[in-house]
Amino acid sequence: MTTHSATAAAVPLAGSGVRGLGPLLRLTLRRYRLRLACWMVPIIALVAVTAPSYATTYPDLASRGPLVESLRDNDATKVLYGHLPRPGTLGQLAQWEMGTYVIVLTSVMMLTLVVAMTRVDEDLGRSETVAAAGLGRWTPTAAVTAVVVAASALLGIGAGGVLALQAIGSTELTLAGATVFGLVVTLTGIGIGATTLVVSELFWDASSTRRAAWAVVATGFAARVGADLTPWHWLRAISWFGLKDAAAPYTTNDPAPLVGAALVAAALFAAAFALHARREFGAGLLAPPPHRPHRLASVSSWGLAWRLGRDSLILWCVPVVGIAALFGGMSHALITLAGSDSATGSMFDDLSSATDPERQYFSFSYVFIAVLPMVYGVQTILGSVADERDGLLDTELATGVRRTAPLMARLLLAAAGSTVLLAVGSAVQAVVTLAVADAEAARWALAYPLAQLPGVVAAVGLAAAAVGSLRRLPALVWAVVAWSGFVAVFADLVKLPDWLRSAALFGHGPHAVSGDVGGWMPWGAAAVLVAIAVGGAAFGLARMTRRDIVVG
């Protein structure tokens, strides 16, 4: 053990028990309060709007009967949402669709939060600095545990509280169902957080912890899918994603799975404490895989950016392909239902300005396919902020590369990677649609996502401009991405004026041109978006030659 490792390992032992827990909790909450708010507010808002929107379109059980049966018979919807229980009350329908999104978002929130509070802080030296104040042996782990439990409980109370208020005066939304749903959200968040905390003790750095935690979460989701598509229903018991179906809010409201989940979460937290006592600071209980040091094949900025980003690009292909396949698989059933059921057709009319069910469906589904490449592109560019903060950019510039070279390399990677992801997603949706529907639907399935490419590269350009201008400004780019997604989904529903729609990066697709697939691109809007991309990139590169490089 090196002198540094020995000193670092001894630091947490300066105190005893959970000494300093209160100050560390206040510091942690102060650092992560904005992140938590940015996650929780949209999730609770999603809970608030789902049931009323269903009640407006399908006011009673009879009106939503065809929709319920169509969704129950579709394997693609089972993969994404699970089984829709009968008879399809507002509560059952809301927890089935909205509940899936809430559980997935809660899981992502907790996974990223725990990795940031544990291995990221440890790798950057923050944990060592804080521990030097004389914290107790168990204080860091106890602080993470307390934040996970408190944040999950707050989110569960918010989600369950909104549904409880909506239950007033409703026969299809019940207080018991709202309570069970809130507990499901709380325990899922706690469970994912506890699982990630255990993983953080096993692996040796933030990158390996993040990959392993995502693998565990993906395996859990796959287990839930297996439970819904096969006779192996017991798979729900080994997945946090199966807790909602097991507790069945608004159906059986079974408390037994909730009790079992609480006990498992407690056991995982206990395991995390035990593992923390056995590992060295800055290391993991599992040894990193052996590797043979070798020189980089390329020392250019592009070669470095590609080497550091290629694994991420490959991983991003997985959710893009999965979501595209799901929406392609659901296309025929929902398009047919929209044409035969007046209530569903009315809902499609509210969500899209297109005139026929095929175009209406794909003018909605493209958002979920195109937003992932946009997020990838923006995240790739904003990664240069982390490189600058951590000193990697300063080190790279010390080799003699041009001041603009690192950002230019990320621009190329972001633009090329997001284009590849969008093309892959569009092609997968088209192929799956062709398998379940017809060639005309498949052409729209391909055209709508591809038409968003100018908006995706415009987001990349805006991110580059933000990086070049001010280090705190990149956060505003995410607001542009969120606004663009909101406009694409809800513009027709909330009757946004045209000038607000034009301020979004999405929505400039085939429906803005003509009724023919040949007119699939609004070239005027595309030219403006490309100009934004080029102008933003040029501005960011120019600013990088004039501003200071700030480390730390």
XYZ file of N, CA, C and O in Angstrom, residues 198-330:
532
model
N -24.132 -0.651 -3.034
C -23.375 -1.900 -2.919
C -22.390 -2.027 -4.079
O -21.214 -2.382 -3.889
N -22.852 -1.725 -5.281
C -21.976 -1.811 -6.452
C -20.790 -0.860 -6.304
O -19.657 -1.191 -6.676
N -21.027 0.324 -5.743
C -19.947 1.309 -5.584
C -18.852 0.826 -4.640
O -17.706 1.284 -4.728
N -19.191 -0.064 -3.738
C -18.178 -0.616 -2.840
C -17.385 -1.740 -3.497
O -16.265 -2.042 -3.089
N -17.939 -2.342 -4.521
C -17.273 -3.472 -5.161
C -16.294 -3.050 -6.240
O -15.251 -3.681 -6.418
N -16.622 -1.975 -6.972
C -15.818 -1.618 -8.141
C -14.852 -0.493 -7.823
O -14.963 0.187 -6.806
N -13.882 -0.298 -8.701
C -12.664 0.436 -8.352
C -12.678 1.913 -8.720
O -11.818 2.657 -8.265
N -13.628 2.383 -9.535
C -13.693 3.806 -9.846
C -15.099 4.137 -10.327
O -15.968 3.261 -10.417
N -15.306 5.426 -10.639
C -16.645 5.872 -11.021
C -17.093 5.227 -12.328
O -18.258 4.843 -12.478
N -16.189 5.112 -13.281
C -16.560 4.561 -14.582
C -16.996 3.105 -14.474
O -18.046 2.712 -15.013
N -16.216 2.298 -13.775
C -16.583 0.884 -13.634
C -17.845 0.716 -12.800
O -18.683 -0.150 -13.084
N -18.005 1.557 -11.780
C -19.220 1.497 -10.964
C -20.447 1.841 -11.789
O -21.493 1.179 -11.695
N -20.320 2.881 -12.605
C -21.455 3.300 -13.427
C -21.855 2.210 -14.414
O -23.054 1.904 -14.575
N -20.865 1.613 -15.069
C -21.178 0.544 -16.030
C -21.829 -0.647 -15.336
O -22.808 -1.218 -15.839
N -21.288 -1.033 -14.192
C -21.845 -2.191 -13.481
C -23.252 -1.911 -12.985
O -24.141 -2.772 -13.056
N -23.479 -0.693 -12.466
C -24.814 -0.351 -11.965
C -25.836 -0.339 -13.094
O -26.967 -0.839 -12.933
N -25.452 0.213 -14.258
C -26.369 0.191 -15.396
C -26.653 -1.241 -15.837
O -27.783 -1.560 -16.236
N -25.647 -2.089 -15.783
C -25.851 -3.493 -16.164
C -26.836 -4.175 -15.221
O -27.709 -4.940 -15.654
N -26.716 -3.879 -13.915
C -27.641 -4.457 -12.938
C -29.062 -3.962 -13.181
O -30.033 -4.738 -13.162
N -29.205 -2.656 -13.438
C -30.537 -2.086 -13.686
C -31.129 -2.665 -14.967
O -32.321 -3.021 -15.018
N -30.323 -2.764 -16.029
C -30.816 -3.333 -17.280
C -31.234 -4.786 -17.109
O -32.249 -5.236 -17.672
N -30.478 -5.532 -16.314
C -30.845 -6.917 -16.041
C -32.166 -7.001 -15.292
O -33.009 -7.870 -15.570
N -32.365 -6.076 -14.354
C -33.629 -6.035 -13.628
C -34.809 -5.742 -14.533
O -35.881 -6.349 -14.405
N -34.620 -4.796 -15.463
C -35.707 -4.492 -16.404
C -35.978 -5.693 -17.308
O -37.138 -6.021 -17.597
N -34.918 -6.362 -17.754
C -35.091 -7.552 -18.590
C -35.829 -8.653 -17.824
O -36.648 -9.386 -18.401
N -35.565 -8.770 -16.521
C -36.273 -9.761 -15.708
C -37.760 -9.438 -15.643
O -38.611 -10.336 -15.715
N -38.080 -8.148 -15.521
C -39.496 -7.756 -15.509
C -40.166 -8.080 -16.834
O -41.304 -8.589 -16.882
N -39.468 -7.826 -17.942
C -40.008 -8.158 -19.260
C -40.212 -9.667 -19.380
O -41.248 -10.137 -19.880
N -39.240 -10.438 -18.916
C -39.376 -11.886 -18.952
C -40.565 -12.383 -18.157
O -41.255 -13.326 -18.570
N -40.831 -11.746 -17.028
C -41.978 -12.140 -16.209
C -43.294 -11.887 -16.914
O -44.274 -12.614 -16.720
N -43.333 -10.844 -17.775
C -44.571 -10.491 -18.470
C -44.782 -11.285 -19.750
O -45.923 -11.484 -20.176
N -43.697 -11.743 -20.368
C -43.818 -12.411 -21.657
C -43.691 -13.931 -21.565
O -43.920 -14.618 -22.568
N -43.326 -14.444 -20.401
C -43.146 -15.888 -20.234
C -43.934 -16.357 -19.005
O -44.419 -15.535 -18.219
N -44.049 -17.667 -18.810
C -44.709 -18.168 -17.593
C -43.862 -17.979 -16.326
O -44.316 -18.307 -15.234
N -42.660 -17.470 -16.449
C -41.763 -17.330 -15.294
C -42.080 -16.046 -14.531
O -41.281 -15.106 -14.462
N -43.248 -15.994 -13.942
C -43.669 -14.771 -13.248
C -42.844 -14.499 -11.994
O -42.828 -13.381 -11.485
N -42.132 -15.520 -11.524
C -41.301 -15.339 -10.344
C -40.152 -14.360 -10.593
O -39.532 -13.851 -9.643
N -39.866 -14.061 -11.872
C -38.798 -13.118 -12.179
C -39.070 -11.724 -11.608
O -38.140 -10.949 -11.378
N -40.343 -11.406 -11.390
C -40.658 -10.104 -10.783
C -40.027 -9.959 -9.408
O -39.701 -8.859 -8.979
N -39.878 -11.083 -8.720
C -39.368 -11.025 -7.350
C -37.902 -10.640 -7.284
O -37.424 -10.231 -6.222
N -37.161 -10.738 -8.395
C -35.737 -10.395 -8.367
C -35.469 -9.074 -9.064
O -34.313 -8.746 -9.343
N -36.510 -8.303 -9.343
C -36.352 -7.045 -10.057
C -37.091 -5.924 -9.338
O -38.259 -6.090 -8.962
N -36.420 -4.791 -9.158
C -37.112 -3.633 -8.590
C -38.183 -3.126 -9.539
O -39.160 -2.494 -9.104
N -38.046 -3.394 -10.824
C -39.060 -2.967 -11.795
C -40.313 -3.833 -11.721
O -41.336 -3.488 -12.299
N -40.225 -4.980 -11.056
C -41.406 -5.828 -10.906
C -42.241 -5.498 -9.696
O -43.323 -6.064 -9.506
N -41.763 -4.564 -8.847
C -42.492 -4.255 -7.623
C -43.858 -3.652 -7.906
O -44.835 -3.956 -7.214
N -43.949 -2.805 -8.923
C -45.233 -2.163 -9.232
C -46.283 -3.197 -9.617
O -47.428 -3.148 -9.143
N -45.910 -4.133 -10.478
C -46.867 -5.166 -10.877
C -47.229 -6.083 -9.718
O -48.371 -6.544 -9.612
N -46.253 -6.346 -8.841
C -46.531 -7.232 -7.708
C -47.478 -6.571 -6.705
O -48.397 -7.217 -6.182
N -47.275 -5.291 -6.425
C -48.142 -4.582 -5.471
C -49.476 -4.218 -6.093
O -50.474 -4.067 -5.385
N -49.510 -4.042 -7.429
C -50.742 -3.794 -8.189
C -51.564 -2.629 -7.645
O -52.678 -2.824 -7.163
N -51.049 -1.396 -7.718
C -51.846 -0.228 -7.300
C -53.136 -0.133 -8.103
O -53.163 -0.403 -9.304
N -54.205 0.209 -7.418
C -55.546 0.379 -8.000
C -56.172 -0.941 -8.439
O -57.234 -0.949 -9.045
N -55.508 -2.066 -8.145
C -56.104 -3.369 -8.457
C -56.255 -4.170 -7.168
O -57.335 -4.211 -6.579
N -55.180 -4.799 -6.703
C -55.257 -5.530 -5.436
C -54.664 -4.746 -4.271
O -54.951 -5.046 -3.114
N -53.801 -3.762 -4.562
C -53.150 -2.959 -3.513
C -52.515 -3.867 -2.447
O -52.735 -3.714 -1.241
N -51.715 -4.807 -2.916
C -51.133 -5.825 -2.038
C -49.931 -5.257 -1.268
O -48.931 -4.851 -1.872
N -49.982 -5.245 0.079
C -48.867 -4.677 0.845
C -47.694 -5.646 1.028
O -46.590 -5.213 1.369
N -47.907 -6.946 0.820
C -46.852 -7.921 1.087
C -45.588 -7.662 0.260
O -44.471 -7.690 0.808
N -45.677 -7.422 -1.058
C -44.446 -7.131 -1.814
C -43.730 -5.885 -1.319
O -42.493 -5.808 -1.392
N -44.468 -4.913 -0.797
C -43.842 -3.696 -0.285
C -43.019 -3.996 0.965
O -41.907 -3.467 1.129
N -43.559 -4.837 1.822
C -42.815 -5.217 3.027
C -41.546 -5.978 2.636
O -40.455 -5.726 3.173
N -41.684 -6.904 1.696
C -40.516 -7.653 1.242
C -39.466 -6.742 0.623
O -38.264 -6.908 0.862
N -39.904 -5.764 -0.166
C -38.963 -4.832 -0.792
C -38.232 -4.008 0.253
O -37.027 -3.748 0.133
N -38.936 -3.582 1.296
C -38.301 -2.803 2.363
C -37.229 -3.627 3.073
O -36.140 -3.120 3.392
N -37.515 -4.906 3.305
C -36.529 -5.767 3.977
C -35.303 -5.995 3.094
O -34.161 -5.987 3.576
N -35.515 -6.178 1.796
C -34.385 -6.370 0.875
C -33.526 -5.112 0.823
O -32.286 -5.173 0.838
N -34.176 -3.940 0.762
C -33.428 -2.681 0.736
C -32.602 -2.508 2.006
O -31.437 -2.087 1.957
N -33.195 -2.844 3.150
C -32.458 -2.751 4.413
C -31.245 -3.681 4.413
O -30.149 -3.312 4.877
N -31.426 -4.877 3.866
C -30.309 -5.820 3.794
C -29.206 -5.305 2.870
O -28.011 -5.466 3.152
N -29.582 -4.660 1.771
C -28.586 -4.103 0.851
C -27.814 -2.965 1.506
O -26.583 -2.855 1.330
N -28.503 -2.110 2.266
C -27.801 -1.040 2.975
C -26.824 -1.627 3.999
O -25.693 -1.148 4.140
N -27.265 -2.662 4.712
C -26.379 -3.308 5.686
C -25.161 -3.906 4.986
O -24.026 -3.809 5.478
N -25.373 -4.508 3.825
C -24.255 -5.061 3.061
C -23.301 -3.962 2.617
O -22.072 -4.146 2.631
N -23.846 -2.799 2.236
C -22.996 -1.682 1.820
C -22.108 -1.212 2.964
O -20.916 -0.930 2.770
N -22.672 -1.126 4.172
C -21.874 -0.730 5.338
C -20.774 -1.758 5.608
O -19.628 -1.394 5.894
N -21.117 -3.041 5.516
C -20.130 -4.091 5.769
C -19.018 -4.073 4.724
O -17.833 -4.225 5.048
N -19.368 -3.873 3.482
C -18.363 -3.818 2.421
C -17.479 -2.585 2.555
O -16.269 -2.638 2.291
N -18.077 -1.464 2.967
C -17.309 -0.225 3.135
C -16.214 -0.407 4.185
O -15.118 0.165 4.068
N -16.490 -1.200 5.206
C -15.505 -1.416 6.271
C -14.324 -2.249 5.789
O -13.258 -2.219 6.410
N -14.468 -2.961 4.677
C -13.414 -3.878 4.230
C -12.574 -3.317 3.084
O -11.514 -3.861 2.798
N -13.008 -2.276 2.413
C -12.260 -1.812 1.255
C -11.391 -0.603 1.593
O -11.680 0.159 2.514
N -10.353 -0.434 0.810
C -9.474 0.705 0.962
C -10.054 1.921 0.250
O -10.776 1.794 -0.744
N -9.700 3.088 0.754
C -10.134 4.325 0.117
C -9.537 4.407 -1.294
O -8.362 4.154 -1.503
N -10.385 4.757 -2.272
C -9.921 4.897 -3.647
C -9.801 3.595 -4.401
O -9.325 3.588 -5.535
N -10.224 2.496 -3.800
C -10.142 1.194 -4.461
C -11.488 0.491 -4.342
O -12.457 1.052 -3.814
N -11.574 -0.713 -4.845
C -12.783 -1.516 -4.731
C -12.441 -2.895 -4.227
O -11.279 -3.318 -4.240
N -13.441 -3.623 -3.761
C -13.188 -4.974 -3.287
C -12.859 -5.922 -4.435
O -12.210 -6.945 -4.233
N -13.332 -5.600 -5.635
C -12.969 -6.382 -6.810
C -11.744 -5.754 -7.466
O -11.646 -4.531 -7.564
N -10.833 -6.582 -7.897
C -9.628 -6.070 -8.544
C -9.940 -5.675 -9.982
O -10.703 -6.366 -10.676
N -9.386 -4.564 -10.456
C -9.600 -4.185 -11.858
C -8.976 -5.217 -12.785
O -8.002 -5.888 -12.426
N -9.508 -5.391 -13.975
C -8.959 -6.392 -14.901
C -7.542 -6.017 -15.313
O -7.223 -4.832 -15.476
N -6.681 -6.991 -15.470
C -5.302 -6.685 -15.893
C -5.277 -6.153 -17.319
O -6.076 -6.559 -18.165
N -4.405 -5.225 -17.565
C -4.252 -4.707 -18.914
C -2.784 -4.407 -19.165
O -2.027 -4.117 -18.248
N -2.421 -4.478 -20.410
C -1.027 -4.247 -20.798
C -0.897 -2.804 -21.280
O -1.540 -2.405 -22.270
N -0.083 -2.009 -20.619
C 0.084 -0.617 -21.062
C 0.644 -0.561 -22.483
O 1.522 -1.335 -22.850
N 0.087 0.352 -23.277
C 0.602 0.538 -24.631
C 0.359 1.975 -25.053
O -0.519 2.647 -24.532
N 1.124 2.391 -26.007
C 0.984 3.758 -26.484
C -0.275 3.890 -27.323
O -0.708 2.959 -28.002
N -0.871 5.108 -27.288
C -2.029 5.371 -28.114
C -1.644 5.316 -29.583
O -0.560 5.756 -29.983
N -2.537 4.765 -30.379
C -2.271 4.706 -31.815
C -2.275 6.107 -32.430
O -1.670 6.331 -33.473
N -2.978 7.037 -31.816
C -3.051 8.401 -32.327
C -2.949 9.365 -31.163
O -3.502 9.125 -30.097
N -2.233 10.454 -31.382
C -2.102 11.466 -30.329
C -2.870 12.729 -30.696
O -2.735 13.751 -30.043
N -3.680 12.678 -31.740
C -4.466 13.846 -32.132
C -5.641 14.019 -31.180
O -6.052 13.093 -30.472
N -6.208 15.214 -31.193
C -7.387 15.477 -30.354
C -8.559 14.604 -30.782
O -9.314 14.114 -29.946
N -8.721 14.407 -32.089
C -9.796 13.542 -32.561
C -9.574 12.098 -32.108
O -10.511 11.428 -31.671
N -8.337 11.615 -32.202
C -8.059 10.253 -31.763
C -8.350 10.056 -30.292
O -8.899 9.030 -29.883
N -8.006 11.061 -29.477
C -8.286 10.966 -28.046
C -9.787 11.000 -27.778
O -10.307 10.216 -26.976
N -10.502 11.922 -28.456
C -11.948 12.017 -28.252
C -12.653 10.724 -28.657
O -13.558 10.253 -27.963
N -12.224 10.126 -29.770
C -12.836 8.880 -30.226
C -12.533 7.738 -29.262
O -13.414 6.937 -28.946
N -11.303 7.674 -28.786
C -10.932 6.592 -27.870
C -11.729 6.679 -26.573
O -12.164 5.661 -26.023
N -11.941 7.902 -26.077
C -12.672 8.075 -24.822
C -14.184 7.968 -25.004
O -14.892 7.686 -24.042
N -14.670 8.189 -26.225
C -16.118 8.249 -26.414
C -16.747 7.104 -27.164
O -17.973 6.999 -27.218
N -15.934 6.197 -27.731
C -16.520 5.153 -28.577
C -17.376 4.174 -27.794
O -18.439 3.734 -28.282
N -16.972 3.821 -26.578
C -17.774 2.883 -25.782
C -19.131 3.490 -25.445
O -20.159 2.803 -25.460
N -19.126 4.783 -25.136
C -20.383 5.461 -24.823
C -21.318 5.453 -26.019
O -22.521 5.217 -25.884
N -20.787 5.702 -27.209
C -21.619 5.703 -28.412
C -22.252 4.335 -28.641
O -23.435 4.232 -28.981
N -21.479 3.291 -28.444
C -22.016 1.935 -28.620
C -23.124 1.654 -27.612
O -24.170 1.092 -27.948
N -22.923 2.078 -26.363
C -23.944 1.859 -25.339
C -25.212 2.643 -25.639
O -26.326 2.172 -25.368
N -25.075 3.842 -26.201
C -26.262 4.638 -26.536
C -27.105 3.969 -27.617
O -28.316 4.213 -27.706
N -26.476 3.143 -28.442
C -27.245 2.445 -29.477
C -28.299 1.514 -28.879
O -29.347 1.280 -29.499
N -28.032 0.992 -27.696
C -28.947 0.009 -27.093
C -30.320 0.615 -26.809
O -31.343 0.087 -27.278
N -30.431 1.734 -26.032
C -31.767 2.290 -25.810
C -32.411 2.838 -27.076
O -33.640 2.776 -27.225
N -31.606 3.375 -28.002
C -32.179 3.894 -29.248
C -32.843 2.771 -30.028
O -33.992 2.898 -30.484
N -32.140 1.656 -30.183
C -32.698 0.513 -30.910
C -33.918 -0.045 -30.175
O -34.941 -0.370 -30.801
N -33.837 -0.149 -28.853
C -34.958 -0.695 -28.090
C -36.213 0.144 -28.216
O -37.318 -0.386 -28.453
N -36.077 1.459 -28.057
C -37.252 2.338 -28.137
C -37.822 2.354 -29.554
O -39.044 2.317 -29.752
N -36.942 2.405 -30.556
C -37.419 2.398 -31.939
C -38.176 1.109 -32.256
O -39.224 1.130 -32.918
N -37.663 -0.021 -31.788
C -38.340 -1.293 -32.026
C -39.693 -1.348 -31.324
O -40.677 -1.865 -31.879
N -39.763 -0.793 -30.108
C -41.025 -0.790 -29.378
C -42.086 0.031 -30.097
O -43.230 -0.418 -30.271
N -41.731 1.243 -30.521
C -42.721 2.082 -31.192
C -43.074 1.525 -32.565
O -44.225 1.644 -33.008
N -42.123 0.921 -33.236
C -42.464 0.249 -34.480
C -43.394 -0.923 -34.250
O -44.350 -1.134 -35.014
N -43.168 -1.686 -33.193
C -44.016 -2.836 -32.890
C -45.430 -2.447 -32.492
O -46.382 -3.186 -32.756
N -45.581 -1.284 -31.843
C -46.911 -0.839 -31.423
C -47.678 -0.138 -32.531
O -48.874 0.130 -32.393
